[in-house]
Tab-separated table of C-alpha atoms and ligand atoms in Angstrom:
chain	number	residue	atom	x	y	z
A	1472	UNK	CA	23.302	-1.265	-9.740
A	1473	UNK	CA	20.395	-3.682	-9.626
A	1474	UNK	CA	17.934	-2.361	-7.156
A	1475	UNK	CA	15.383	-5.131	-7.497
A	1476	UNK	CA	15.513	-8.864	-6.980
A	1477	UNK	CA	16.386	-10.549	-10.289
A	1478	UNK	CA	14.452	-13.673	-9.262
A	1479	UNK	CA	11.271	-11.774	-8.920
A	1480	UNK	CA	8.249	-14.068	-8.981
A	1481	UNK	CA	5.320	-11.698	-8.785
A	1482	UNK	CA	2.759	-14.046	-7.267
A	1483	UNK	CA	2.298	-13.858	-3.517
A	1484	UNK	CA	-0.490	-16.071	-2.241
A	1485	UNK	CA	-1.166	-17.009	1.355
A	1486	UNK	CA	2.195	-15.652	2.449
A	1487	UNK	CA	4.184	-17.648	-0.144
A	1488	UNK	CA	6.029	-16.336	-3.192
A	1489	UNK	CA	5.558	-18.542	-6.203
A	1490	UNK	CA	5.565	-18.842	-9.980
A	1491	UNK	CA	2.430	-18.852	-12.119
A	1492	UNK	CA	0.902	-22.339	-12.206
A	1493	UNK	CA	1.350	-22.323	-15.974
A	1494	UNK	CA	5.052	-21.500	-15.528
A	1495	UNK	CA	4.606	-18.561	-17.921
A	1496	UNK	CA	6.501	-15.340	-17.410
A	1497	UNK	CA	6.295	-11.872	-18.920
A	1498	UNK	CA	9.157	-9.500	-19.653
A	1499	UNK	CA	9.268	-6.141	-17.870
A	1500	UNK	CA	10.972	-3.445	-19.945
A	1501	UNK	CA	12.620	-0.201	-19.022
A	1502	UNK	CA	10.559	2.356	-21.007
A	1503	UNK	CA	13.580	4.672	-21.265
A	1504	UNK	CA	15.993	2.250	-22.918
A	1505	UNK	CA	13.529	-0.478	-23.990
A	1506	UNK	CA	15.925	-2.966	-22.418
A	1507	UNK	CA	14.641	-5.912	-20.441
A	1508	UNK	CA	14.687	-5.337	-16.688
A	1509	UNK	CA	13.461	-8.737	-15.570
A	1510	UNK	CA	10.635	-11.229	-15.987
A	1511	UNK	CA	7.689	-11.739	-13.689
A	1512	UNK	CA	5.077	-14.472	-13.444
A	1513	UNK	CA	2.251	-14.245	-15.931
A	1514	UNK	CA	-0.537	-15.379	-13.641
A	1515	UNK	CA	-3.985	-16.363	-14.879
A	1516	UNK	CA	-7.506	-17.249	-13.735
A	1517	UNK	CA	-6.295	-20.195	-11.625
A	1518	UNK	CA	-3.621	-18.172	-9.839
A	1519	UNK	CA	-6.160	-15.439	-9.122
A	1520	UNK	CA	-8.620	-18.027	-7.802
A	1521	UNK	CA	-5.983	-19.352	-5.386
A	1522	UNK	CA	-5.353	-15.807	-4.194
A	1523	UNK	CA	-9.080	-15.163	-3.705
A	1524	UNK	CA	-9.376	-18.399	-1.698
A	1525	UNK	CA	-6.440	-17.339	0.493
A	1526	UNK	CA	-7.939	-13.887	1.069
A	1527	UNK	CA	-11.294	-15.475	1.893
A	1528	UNK	CA	-9.713	-17.821	4.432
A	1529	UNK	CA	-7.771	-14.980	6.049
A	1530	UNK	CA	-10.776	-12.663	6.320
A	1531	UNK	CA	-12.435	-13.845	9.567
A	1532	UNK	CA	-9.319	-13.493	11.665
A	1533	UNK	CA	-8.129	-10.222	10.128
A	1534	UNK	CA	-11.533	-8.596	10.321
A	1535	UNK	CA	-11.866	-9.530	13.980
A	1536	UNK	CA	-8.387	-8.388	14.954
A	1537	UNK	CA	-8.474	-5.236	17.051
A	1538	UNK	CA	-8.083	-2.062	14.979
A	1539	UNK	CA	-5.138	-1.155	17.180
A	1540	UNK	CA	-3.252	-4.255	16.020
A	1541	UNK	CA	-4.120	-3.679	12.359
A	1542	UNK	CA	-3.012	-0.100	12.800
A	1543	UNK	CA	0.390	-1.138	14.140
A	1544	UNK	CA	1.101	-3.363	11.151
A	1545	UNK	CA	0.103	-0.634	8.693
A	1546	UNK	CA	2.247	1.870	10.553
A	1547	UNK	CA	5.210	-0.505	10.394
A	1548	UNK	CA	4.647	-0.812	6.630
A	1549	UNK	CA	4.702	2.988	6.416
A	1550	UNK	CA	8.013	3.092	8.269
A	1551	UNK	CA	9.566	0.387	6.101
A	1552	UNK	CA	8.553	2.266	2.974
A	1553	UNK	CA	9.965	5.546	4.235
A	1554	UNK	CA	13.247	3.877	5.188
A	1555	UNK	CA	13.632	2.667	1.608
A	1556	UNK	CA	12.521	5.694	-0.437
A	1557	UNK	CA	15.708	5.931	-2.511
A	1558	UNK	CA	15.746	2.324	-3.681
A	1559	UNK	CA	11.982	2.139	-4.211
A	1560	UNK	CA	12.094	5.403	-6.148
A	1561	UNK	CA	14.784	4.041	-8.400
A	1562	UNK	CA	12.798	0.878	-9.120
A	1563	UNK	CA	9.798	3.027	-9.949
A	1564	UNK	CA	11.793	5.145	-12.399
A	1565	UNK	CA	13.328	2.051	-13.975
A	1566	UNK	CA	9.996	0.411	-14.725
A	1567	UNK	CA	7.870	3.506	-15.319
A	1568	UNK	CA	10.228	6.206	-16.613
A	1569	UNK	CA	9.228	9.227	-14.508
A	1570	UNK	CA	12.049	11.447	-13.190
A	1571	UNK	CA	13.615	10.136	-9.984
A	1572	UNK	CA	12.510	13.181	-8.015
A	1573	UNK	CA	8.898	12.504	-8.954
A	1574	UNK	CA	9.341	8.792	-8.271
A	1575	UNK	CA	10.661	9.415	-4.771
A	1576	UNK	CA	7.834	11.882	-4.234
A	1577	UNK	CA	5.401	9.164	-5.246
A	1578	UNK	CA	6.936	6.677	-2.794
A	1579	UNK	CA	6.577	9.205	0.029
A	1580	UNK	CA	3.000	9.857	-1.075
A	1581	UNK	CA	2.356	6.110	-1.194
A	1582	UNK	CA	3.748	5.723	2.320
A	1583	UNK	CA	1.562	8.583	3.547
A	1584	UNK	CA	-1.569	6.564	2.706
A	1585	UNK	CA	-0.299	3.733	4.905
A	1586	UNK	CA	0.391	6.198	7.699
A	1587	UNK	CA	-2.979	7.924	7.395
A	1588	UNK	CA	-4.942	4.670	7.277
A	1589	UNK	CA	-2.952	3.191	10.144
A	1590	UNK	CA	-4.416	6.076	12.148
A	1591	UNK	CA	-7.853	5.880	10.561
A	1592	UNK	CA	-8.162	2.160	11.389
A	1593	UNK	CA	-8.882	3.230	14.970
A	1594	UNK	CA	-11.675	5.602	14.041
A	1595	UNK	CA	-14.231	3.574	12.134
A	1596	UNK	CA	-17.175	4.565	14.263
A	1597	UNK	CA	-20.734	3.325	14.280
A	1598	UNK	CA	-23.910	5.175	15.273
A	1599	UNK	CA	-26.500	4.860	17.989
A	1600	UNK	CA	-29.907	5.962	16.714
A	1601	UNK	CA	-32.708	6.938	19.133
A	1602	UNK	CA	-35.643	4.632	18.393
A	1603	UNK	CA	-39.219	5.684	17.589
A	1604	UNK	CA	-40.488	2.448	19.128
A	1605	UNK	CA	-40.247	2.933	22.868
A	1606	UNK	CA	-37.749	0.756	24.630
A	1607	UNK	CA	-36.023	-0.273	21.424
A	1608	UNK	CA	-32.315	0.249	20.830
A	1609	UNK	CA	-30.849	0.515	17.371
A	1610	UNK	CA	-27.337	0.957	16.218
A	1611	UNK	CA	-25.356	0.966	13.021
A	1612	UNK	CA	-22.374	-1.347	12.991
A	1613	UNK	CA	-19.669	-0.686	10.395
A	1614	UNK	CA	-18.106	-3.926	9.166
A	1615	UNK	CA	-15.501	-4.709	6.509
A	1616	UNK	CA	-17.117	-5.723	3.230
A	1617	UNK	CA	-14.970	-8.835	2.690
A	1618	UNK	CA	-12.465	-9.843	0.033
A	1619	UNK	CA	-11.403	-6.943	-2.194
A	1620	UNK	CA	-10.119	-7.295	-5.765
A	1621	UNK	CA	-7.882	-4.281	-6.497
A	1622	UNK	CA	-6.770	-3.398	-10.022
A	1623	UNK	CA	-4.173	-0.662	-10.447
A	1624	UNK	CA	-2.580	1.210	-13.374
A	1625	UNK	CA	1.018	1.860	-14.449
A	1626	UNK	CA	1.101	5.669	-14.145
A	1627	UNK	CA	1.400	5.622	-10.335
A	1628	UNK	CA	2.695	2.098	-9.718
A	1629	UNK	CA	3.105	2.579	-5.990
A	1630	UNK	CA	0.669	5.178	-4.663
A	1631	UNK	CA	-2.391	3.758	-6.444
A	1632	UNK	CA	-1.782	0.517	-4.556
A	1633	UNK	CA	-1.477	1.998	-1.075
A	1634	UNK	CA	-4.356	4.416	-1.733
A	1635	UNK	CA	-6.571	1.332	-2.163
A	1636	UNK	CA	-4.931	-1.224	0.122
A	1637	UNK	CA	-4.360	1.204	3.011
A	1638	UNK	CA	-8.072	1.804	3.665
A	1639	UNK	CA	-9.089	-1.747	2.702
A	1640	UNK	CA	-6.701	-3.314	5.226
A	1641	UNK	CA	-7.468	-0.686	7.864
A	1642	UNK	CA	-11.165	-1.501	7.584
A	1643	UNK	CA	-10.465	-5.209	8.091
A	1644	UNK	CA	-10.786	-6.378	4.484
A	1645	UNK	CA	-8.404	-8.817	2.826
A	1646	UNK	CA	-7.045	-8.046	-0.621
A	1647	UNK	CA	-6.010	-9.559	-3.929
A	1648	UNK	CA	-4.054	-7.046	-5.989
A	1649	UNK	CA	-3.598	-7.117	-9.738
A	1650	UNK	CA	-1.107	-4.407	-10.744
A	1651	UNK	CA	-0.470	-3.255	-14.317
A	1652	UNK	CA	1.944	-5.537	-16.149
A	1653	UNK	CA	3.976	-2.538	-17.327
A	1654	UNK	CA	4.958	-1.844	-13.690
A	1655	UNK	CA	4.771	-4.951	-11.498
A	1656	UNK	CA	8.046	-4.351	-9.650
A	1657	UNK	CA	6.754	-1.599	-7.370
A	1658	UNK	CA	3.794	-3.837	-6.496
A	1659	UNK	CA	6.166	-6.680	-5.623
A	1660	UNK	CA	8.104	-4.336	-3.338
A	1661	UNK	CA	4.895	-3.347	-1.572
A	1662	UNK	CA	3.998	-7.016	-1.028
A	1663	UNK	CA	7.455	-7.539	0.506
A	1664	UNK	CA	6.904	-4.559	2.775
A	1665	UNK	CA	3.564	-5.947	3.970
A	1666	UNK	CA	5.198	-9.321	4.546
A	1667	UNK	CA	8.014	-7.747	6.561
A	1668	UNK	CA	5.591	-5.564	8.507
A	1669	UNK	CA	3.923	-8.707	9.831
A	1670	UNK	CA	0.673	-8.848	7.876
A	1671	UNK	CA	-0.792	-12.323	8.531
A	1672	UNK	CA	-0.753	-14.846	5.695
A	1673	UNK	CA	-3.433	-14.389	3.052
A	1674	UNK	CA	-4.442	-10.875	4.126
A	1675	UNK	CA	-2.661	-9.316	1.162
A	1676	UNK	CA	-2.140	-11.321	-2.025
A	1677	UNK	CA	-0.554	-10.278	-5.286
A	1678	UNK	CA	-1.107	-11.740	-8.738
A	1679	UNK	CA	0.861	-10.327	-11.649
A	1680	UNK	CA	-0.379	-11.530	-14.995
A	1681	UNK	CA	-3.158	-11.620	-17.547
A	1682	UNK	CA	-5.547	-8.736	-17.002
A	1683	UNK	CA	-8.589	-10.263	-18.674
A	1684	UNK	CA	-8.291	-13.597	-16.820
A	1685	UNK	CA	-7.529	-12.183	-13.390
A	1686	UNK	CA	-10.330	-9.673	-13.892
A	1687	UNK	CA	-12.675	-12.521	-14.790
A	1688	UNK	CA	-11.739	-14.373	-11.611
A	1689	UNK	CA	-12.615	-11.259	-9.590
A	1690	UNK	CA	-15.877	-10.765	-11.465
A	1691	UNK	CA	-17.183	-14.313	-11.354
A	1692	UNK	CA	-16.095	-15.409	-7.887
A	1693	UNK	CA	-18.733	-14.783	-5.259
A	1694	UNK	CA	-16.064	-14.561	-2.558
A	1695	UNK	CA	-14.953	-11.199	-3.979
A	1696	UNK	CA	-17.369	-8.629	-2.589
A	1697	UNK	CA	-15.738	-5.467	-3.819
A	1698	UNK	CA	-13.757	-4.376	-6.851
A	1699	UNK	CA	-11.688	-1.218	-6.680
A	1700	UNK	CA	-10.237	-0.046	-9.969
A	1701	UNK	CA	-8.107	2.787	-11.302
A	1702	UNK	CA	-7.627	2.929	-15.061
A	1703	UNK	CA	-9.357	3.719	-18.305
A	1704	UNK	CA	-13.041	4.610	-18.561
A	1705	UNK	CA	-13.503	1.805	-21.068
A	1706	UNK	CA	-12.224	-0.943	-18.723
A	1707	UNK	CA	-14.047	0.674	-15.788
A	1708	UNK	CA	-17.364	0.439	-17.643
A	1709	UNK	CA	-16.640	-3.183	-18.515
A	1710	UNK	CA	-15.918	-4.051	-14.874
A	1711	UNK	CA	-19.091	-2.336	-13.724
A	1712	UNK	CA	-21.237	-4.108	-16.314
A	1713	UNK	CA	-19.750	-7.505	-15.528
A	1714	UNK	CA	-19.936	-7.099	-11.765
A	1715	UNK	CA	-23.693	-6.491	-11.992
A	1716	UNK	CA	-24.334	-10.215	-12.098
A	1717	UNK	CA	-23.198	-10.663	-8.497
A	1718	UNK	CA	-23.965	-7.057	-7.497
A	1719	UNK	CA	-20.470	-6.458	-6.236
A	1720	UNK	CA	-19.663	-3.094	-4.761
A	1721	UNK	CA	-17.489	-1.211	-7.236
A	1722	UNK	CA	-15.418	1.944	-7.053
A	1723	UNK	CA	-13.921	3.445	-10.153
A	1724	UNK	CA	-11.224	6.065	-10.611
A	1725	UNK	CA	-11.315	6.602	-14.369
A	1726	UNK	CA	-10.173	9.022	-17.042
A	1727	UNK	CA	-10.319	12.779	-16.851
A	1728	UNK	CA	-10.077	15.813	-19.094
A	1729	UNK	CA	-9.009	18.518	-16.691
A	1730	UNK	CA	-9.417	22.156	-17.711
A	1731	UNK	CA	-7.351	25.007	-16.312
A	1732	UNK	CA	-8.993	28.440	-16.337
A	1733	UNK	CA	-6.660	31.411	-16.028
A	1734	UNK	CA	-8.602	34.569	-15.130
A	1735	UNK	CA	-7.271	38.049	-15.777
A	1736	UNK	CA	-6.951	38.656	-12.029
A	1737	UNK	CA	-4.637	35.662	-11.565
A	1738	UNK	CA	-1.037	35.751	-10.459
A	1739	UNK	CA	0.444	34.849	-13.835
A	1740	UNK	CA	3.727	33.491	-12.555
A	1741	UNK	CA	1.939	31.075	-10.201
A	1742	UNK	CA	-0.556	30.157	-12.917
A	1743	UNK	CA	2.214	29.405	-15.404
A	1744	UNK	CA	4.296	27.385	-12.931
A	1745	UNK	CA	1.368	25.279	-11.816
A	1746	UNK	CA	0.039	24.808	-15.349
A	1747	UNK	CA	3.456	23.466	-16.229
A	1748	UNK	CA	3.487	21.188	-13.183
A	1749	UNK	CA	-0.018	19.929	-13.843
A	1750	UNK	CA	0.482	19.217	-17.524
A	1751	UNK	CA	4.021	17.925	-17.731
A	1752	UNK	CA	4.597	15.914	-14.568
A	1753	UNK	CA	4.793	12.211	-15.333
A	1754	UNK	CA	5.073	13.326	-18.996
A	1755	UNK	CA	1.379	14.215	-18.915
A	1756	UNK	CA	0.336	10.706	-17.939
A	1757	UNK	CA	-1.938	11.331	-14.986
A	1758	UNK	CA	-5.723	11.282	-14.987
A	1759	UNK	CA	-5.790	14.689	-13.288
A	1760	UNK	CA	-3.246	16.320	-15.634
A	1761	UNK	CA	-4.444	19.507	-17.282
A	1762	UNK	CA	-5.636	18.539	-20.748
A	1763	UNK	CA	-6.689	22.016	-21.904
A	1764	UNK	CA	-6.009	25.556	-20.785
A	1765	UNK	CA	-8.431	28.460	-21.183
A	1766	UNK	CA	-6.931	31.909	-20.734
A	1767	UNK	CA	-8.912	35.128	-20.484
A	1768	UNK	CA	-8.439	37.039	-23.719
A	1769	UNK	CA	-7.032	40.174	-22.087
A	1770	UNK	CA	-3.999	38.290	-20.686
A	1771	UNK	CA	-3.584	35.655	-23.357
A	1772	UNK	CA	-0.503	37.146	-24.980
A	1773	UNK	CA	1.332	37.791	-21.738
A	1774	UNK	CA	0.436	34.403	-20.255
A	1775	UNK	CA	1.428	32.394	-23.315
A	1776	UNK	CA	4.769	34.219	-23.429
A	1777	UNK	CA	5.546	33.346	-19.800
A	1778	UNK	CA	4.363	29.766	-20.257
A	1779	UNK	CA	6.248	29.246	-23.513
A	1780	UNK	CA	9.556	30.250	-21.931
A	1781	UNK	CA	9.004	27.764	-19.149
A	1782	UNK	CA	8.001	24.906	-21.447
A	1783	UNK	CA	11.109	25.484	-23.570
A	1784	UNK	CA	13.270	25.011	-20.491
A	1785	UNK	CA	11.960	21.538	-19.686
A	1786	UNK	CA	14.570	18.812	-20.092
A	1787	UNK	CA	13.590	15.520	-21.663
A	1788	UNK	CA	15.676	12.428	-20.924
A	1789	UNK	CA	16.433	9.502	-18.656
A	1790	UNK	CA	14.595	10.013	-15.390
A	1791	UNK	CA	17.556	8.649	-13.448
A	1792	UNK	CA	19.707	11.604	-14.563
A	1793	UNK	CA	19.826	14.857	-12.635
A	1794	UNK	CA	17.920	17.784	-14.076
A	1795	UNK	CA	15.517	15.723	-16.189
A	1796	UNK	CA	11.918	16.951	-16.083
A	1797	UNK	CA	10.241	14.644	-18.569
A	1798	UNK	CA	10.829	10.944	-19.099
A	1799	UNK	CA	9.431	8.624	-21.758
A	1800	UNK	CA	5.812	7.720	-22.304
A	1801	UNK	CA	4.979	4.224	-21.147
A	1802	UNK	CA	4.780	2.653	-24.624
A	1803	UNK	CA	4.383	3.301	-28.328
A	1804	UNK	CA	0.604	3.609	-28.046
A	1805	UNK	CA	1.285	6.556	-25.765
A	1806	UNK	CA	3.371	8.467	-28.309
A	1807	UNK	CA	0.995	7.518	-31.121
A	1808	UNK	CA	-1.940	9.006	-29.260
A	1809	UNK	CA	-0.077	12.278	-28.674
A	1810	UNK	CA	0.940	12.373	-32.346
A	1811	UNK	CA	-2.650	11.693	-33.388
A	1812	UNK	CA	-4.004	14.529	-31.228
A	1813	UNK	CA	-1.287	16.814	-32.536
A	1814	UNK	CA	-1.924	15.954	-36.202
A	1815	UNK	CA	-5.651	16.391	-35.743
A	1816	UNK	CA	-5.092	19.809	-34.128
A	1817	UNK	CA	-2.662	21.088	-36.780
A	1818	UNK	CA	-4.939	19.786	-39.574
A	1819	UNK	CA	-7.687	21.919	-38.048
A	1820	UNK	CA	-5.486	25.009	-37.862
A	1821	UNK	CA	-3.528	24.796	-34.591
A	1822	UNK	CA	-0.120	26.460	-34.446
A	1823	UNK	CA	2.820	24.783	-32.717
A	1824	UNK	CA	4.517	27.220	-30.324
A	1825	UNK	CA	7.193	24.725	-29.282
A	1826	UNK	CA	7.908	20.996	-29.430
A	1827	UNK	CA	5.696	19.119	-31.832
A	1828	UNK	CA	7.767	16.001	-32.520
A	1829	UNK	CA	8.935	12.801	-30.961
A	1830	UNK	CA	12.102	13.504	-29.010
A	1831	UNK	CA	15.157	12.472	-30.946
A	1832	UNK	CA	17.528	11.870	-28.033
A	1833	UNK	CA	20.001	9.226	-27.021
A	1834	UNK	CA	17.489	6.677	-25.731
A	1835	UNK	CA	15.335	4.193	-27.595
A	1836	UNK	CA	12.222	4.784	-25.479
A	1837	UNK	CA	9.000	6.526	-26.464
A	1838	UNK	CA	9.724	10.158	-25.791
A	1839	UNK	CA	7.722	13.160	-26.955
A	1840	UNK	CA	8.797	16.765	-26.730
A	1841	UNK	CA	6.757	19.034	-24.474
A	1842	UNK	CA	4.458	20.785	-26.892
A	1843	UNK	CA	2.441	23.977	-26.664
A	1844	UNK	CA	-0.360	24.711	-29.156
A	1845	UNK	CA	-2.150	27.908	-30.097
A	1846	UNK	CA	-5.076	28.715	-32.471
A	1847	UNK	CA	-7.230	26.088	-30.874
A	1848	UNK	CA	-10.819	25.246	-31.795
A	1849	UNK	CA	-13.228	23.253	-29.660
A	1850	UNK	CA	-13.702	20.511	-32.238
A	1851	UNK	CA	-10.107	19.292	-31.882
A	1852	UNK	CA	-9.507	15.871	-30.288
A	1853	UNK	CA	-7.155	17.376	-27.745
A	1854	UNK	CA	-10.066	19.475	-26.458
A	1855	UNK	CA	-12.326	16.466	-26.022
A	1856	UNK	CA	-10.307	13.291	-25.448
A	1857	UNK	CA	-7.744	12.420	-22.818
A	1858	UNK	CA	-4.293	12.929	-24.398
A	1859	UNK	CA	-2.159	11.349	-21.643
A	1860	UNK	CA	0.991	12.989	-22.941
A	1861	UNK	CA	2.960	16.271	-22.960
A	1862	UNK	CA	0.695	18.232	-25.324
A	1863	UNK	CA	-0.974	21.430	-24.149
A	1864	UNK	CA	-3.527	23.494	-26.091
A	1865	UNK	CA	-4.116	27.146	-25.194
A	1866	UNK	CA	-7.657	28.351	-25.811
A	1867	UNK	CA	-9.156	31.722	-24.879
A	1868	UNK	CA	-12.382	32.926	-23.263
A	1869	UNK	CA	-14.021	36.301	-22.770
A	1870	UNK	CA	-16.287	35.953	-19.740
A	1871	UNK	CA	-16.424	33.834	-16.597
A	1872	UNK	CA	-19.714	32.332	-17.753
A	1873	UNK	CA	-18.169	31.273	-21.038
A	1874	UNK	CA	-15.177	29.726	-19.247
A	1875	UNK	CA	-17.364	27.662	-16.918
A	1876	UNK	CA	-19.492	26.448	-19.799
A	1877	UNK	CA	-16.429	25.372	-21.756
A	1878	UNK	CA	-14.868	23.682	-18.728
A	1879	UNK	CA	-18.028	21.685	-18.038
A	1880	UNK	CA	-18.539	20.684	-21.652
A	1881	UNK	CA	-17.127	17.164	-21.268
A	1882	UNK	CA	-18.324	13.717	-20.289
A	1883	UNK	CA	-15.533	13.596	-17.697
A	1884	UNK	CA	-15.656	15.092	-14.214
A	1885	UNK	CA	-12.468	14.312	-12.352
A	1886	UNK	CA	-10.413	17.447	-11.641
A	1887	UNK	CA	-10.545	21.092	-12.740
A	1888	UNK	CA	-8.350	24.016	-11.777
A	1889	UNK	CA	-8.540	27.762	-11.958
A	1890	UNK	CA	-6.366	30.716	-11.129
A	1891	UNK	CA	-7.731	33.896	-9.628
A	1892	UNK	CA	-7.009	36.300	-6.794
A	1893	UNK	CA	-10.673	37.236	-6.449
A	1894	UNK	CA	-12.499	35.788	-3.436
A	1895	UNK	CA	-16.037	35.982	-4.844
A	1896	UNK	CA	-14.919	34.309	-8.022
A	1897	UNK	CA	-13.189	31.595	-5.998
A	1898	UNK	CA	-16.511	30.526	-4.471
A	1899	UNK	CA	-18.641	31.093	-7.581
A	1900	UNK	CA	-16.447	29.116	-9.932
A	1901	UNK	CA	-15.678	26.341	-7.405
A	1902	UNK	CA	-19.415	25.784	-7.033
A	1903	UNK	CA	-20.152	25.932	-10.745
A	1904	UNK	CA	-17.521	23.475	-11.960
A	1905	UNK	CA	-18.981	19.977	-12.450
A	1906	UNK	CA	-16.012	18.040	-11.130
A	1907	UNK	CA	-15.205	15.771	-8.205
A	1908	UNK	CA	-12.185	17.941	-7.368
A	1909	UNK	CA	-11.437	21.613	-7.933
A	1910	UNK	CA	-8.093	23.293	-7.349
A	1911	UNK	CA	-7.912	27.063	-6.842
A	1912	UNK	CA	-4.374	28.327	-7.426
A	1913	UNK	CA	-3.440	24.691	-6.732
A	1914	UNK	CA	-3.111	21.578	-8.901
A	1915	UNK	CA	-2.228	18.688	-6.562
A	1916	UNK	CA	-5.401	17.369	-4.938
A	1917	UNK	CA	-4.145	13.861	-4.117
A	1918	UNK	CA	-3.192	13.765	-0.446
A	1919	UNK	CA	-3.771	11.082	2.177
A	1920	UNK	CA	-6.179	13.125	4.297
A	1921	UNK	CA	-8.633	14.313	1.605
A	1922	UNK	CA	-11.147	12.512	-0.643
A	1923	UNK	CA	-9.944	12.036	-4.215
A	1924	UNK	CA	-12.463	10.993	-6.847
A	1925	UNK	CA	-14.546	11.949	-9.840
A	1926	UNK	CA	-18.115	12.344	-11.040
A	1927	UNK	CA	-19.795	11.766	-14.434
A	1928	UNK	CA	-17.770	9.341	-16.588
A	1929	UNK	CA	-14.688	9.759	-14.409
A	1930	UNK	CA	-16.226	7.259	-12.007
A	1931	UNK	CA	-17.295	7.213	-8.381
A	1932	UNK	CA	-15.996	6.382	-4.957
A	1933	UNK	CA	-13.458	8.311	-2.928
A	1934	UNK	CA	-9.888	7.460	-2.067
A	1935	UNK	CA	-8.131	9.299	0.731
A	1936	UNK	CA	-9.438	10.858	3.915
A	1937	UNK	CA	-11.895	9.168	6.254
A	1938	UNK	CA	-14.134	8.977	3.172
A	1939	UNK	CA	-11.743	6.433	1.664
A	1940	UNK	CA	-12.764	3.907	4.308
A	1941	UNK	CA	-16.446	4.033	3.285
A	1942	UNK	CA	-15.849	2.061	0.120
A	1943	UNK	CA	-14.622	-0.914	2.133
A	1944	UNK	CA	-17.234	-0.854	4.855
A	1945	UNK	CA	-20.838	-2.021	4.976
A	1946	UNK	CA	-23.167	-0.657	7.582
A	1947	UNK	CA	-25.306	-3.125	9.453
A	1948	UNK	CA	-28.388	-2.006	11.326
A	1949	UNK	CA	-28.926	-3.837	14.600
A	1950	UNK	CA	-32.356	-3.332	16.187
A	1951	UNK	CA	-32.936	-4.624	19.705
A	1952	UNK	CA	-36.438	-4.927	20.976
A	1953	UNK	CA	-36.930	-3.322	24.383
A	1954	UNK	CA	-39.064	-5.022	26.996
B	2536	ADP	P1	-4.355	1.922	-19.675
B	2536	ADP	O1	-4.929	1.946	-21.044
B	2536	ADP	O2	-3.962	3.238	-19.165
B	2536	ADP	O3	-3.291	0.864	-19.470
B	2536	ADP	P2	-6.281	0.169	-18.525
B	2536	ADP	O4	-7.649	0.521	-18.031
B	2536	ADP	O5	-6.184	-0.702	-19.725
B	2536	ADP	O6	-5.554	1.542	-18.718
B	2536	ADP	O7	-5.433	-0.515	-17.373
B	2536	ADP	C1	-5.564	-0.240	-16.001
B	2536	ADP	C2	-5.500	-1.560	-15.232
B	2536	ADP	O8	-6.595	-2.365	-15.652
B	2536	ADP	C3	-4.245	-2.393	-15.514
B	2536	ADP	O9	-3.874	-3.082	-14.342
B	2536	ADP	C4	-4.732	-3.364	-16.569
B	2536	ADP	O10	-3.971	-4.539	-16.620
B	2536	ADP	C5	-6.129	-3.631	-16.057
B	2536	ADP	N1	-7.056	-4.187	-17.052
B	2536	ADP	C6	-7.123	-3.927	-18.381
B	2536	ADP	N2	-8.115	-4.654	-18.959
B	2536	ADP	C7	-8.689	-5.386	-17.958
B	2536	ADP	C8	-9.754	-6.344	-17.898
B	2536	ADP	N3	-10.437	-6.676	-18.963
B	2536	ADP	N4	-10.052	-6.882	-16.697
B	2536	ADP	C9	-9.375	-6.534	-15.594
B	2536	ADP	N5	-8.371	-5.662	-15.580
B	2536	ADP	C10	-8.018	-5.080	-16.742
């Protein structure tokens, strides 16, 4: 069954679907089978410029529309997405590889951002500030920043888009979206949903195509006032450097290197289940996936036994099939990186408890077996660099102080997790971890109503919650002289 439109164009500018001006297309593969799914337009600088112009033209009307009306359109988009979860989930699995259950979960999560921001559109309040100069009045007026250039990754092809576009549109901004070329089909579906929901022409524009060129159009065009990016730290730093010239507002959701700390007072079953969920969902390809686990020495043996049994039970395969827990990695670079981290670890003395090879199954795609490693030392790559794959090292610690120090010993600061049943420790460790998000007996921080985002080299800016609106709003001070 073909769930997506075979004549997919991929460029949606000013309410019109069209080809790239150059006529070029790019093949979209299924990462499970490596078969071609379809082709989409390979847009470039010129296509992006058209989209920016359209967004710029649409801005005055959209920004002045009453929040209530904007809210209604976003809510309709939420409903349309929820009505189509099965088909959208299938498209997501086809182009990205994650198990269907996870894909449908992502679509529901993506829809929840539209719902939340349809509500939040009505609550972008200003401030009235009592003046020190007698008779004066002064107030702070929140206004949409303008045209937004959004750049999204392939690991969450749907929810990363709505997490950015939901608040941007709610605030009254207009948007040009550049999705990852590995997964443009989910982005195309979202554009169709916005179209159907009644978003006026030019308010949301989509350009699939050449990353460097579209990025350059965003960076060099003065009409773009804000760039919102989720992806690698390297590209994030590049975008920040290059946007300095026009002092664009930037928000960056970048890489992470999440630690999990398992204290001796933890509920081991919960800790093992959630460690598994954190590390192996999306085959380890999320920026908040656990990259390293530290277990208190006294429970190491017991914990690794419980965890090992669970890892061994994970099923690798085609995400469309029932009972599959782990799909393919997105491309060969993905498996090569996992292999490199694994080789580096075993060269330095790590022991493979299970897995340890590329999966030799019935599909051509880039699969890697879920792998658990023991005998870890801190100099291993896996303990310092983002693996983005199903490889999990188990390290030990003796004291809480030592665990916190190890957890914080990274340039990243996105998410960290720990397991404990002790209330004092819950507060102490939450406060001591240098991360934008901390999970206590919990590993899923990304929800519509709460602020997601990192510190240090994991970036800045928040997505989700009322905080998510701030990135798309500028605050104007109006001072009125009293007579
Ligand atoms: P990954 O290595 O996980 O693919 P990237 O940071 O390369 O992460 O990609 C995230 C998003 O950034 C994708 O949409 C990608 O096309 C885009 N991207 C990559 N390089 C650039 C660039 N130079 N300018 C703008 N966008 C880019």
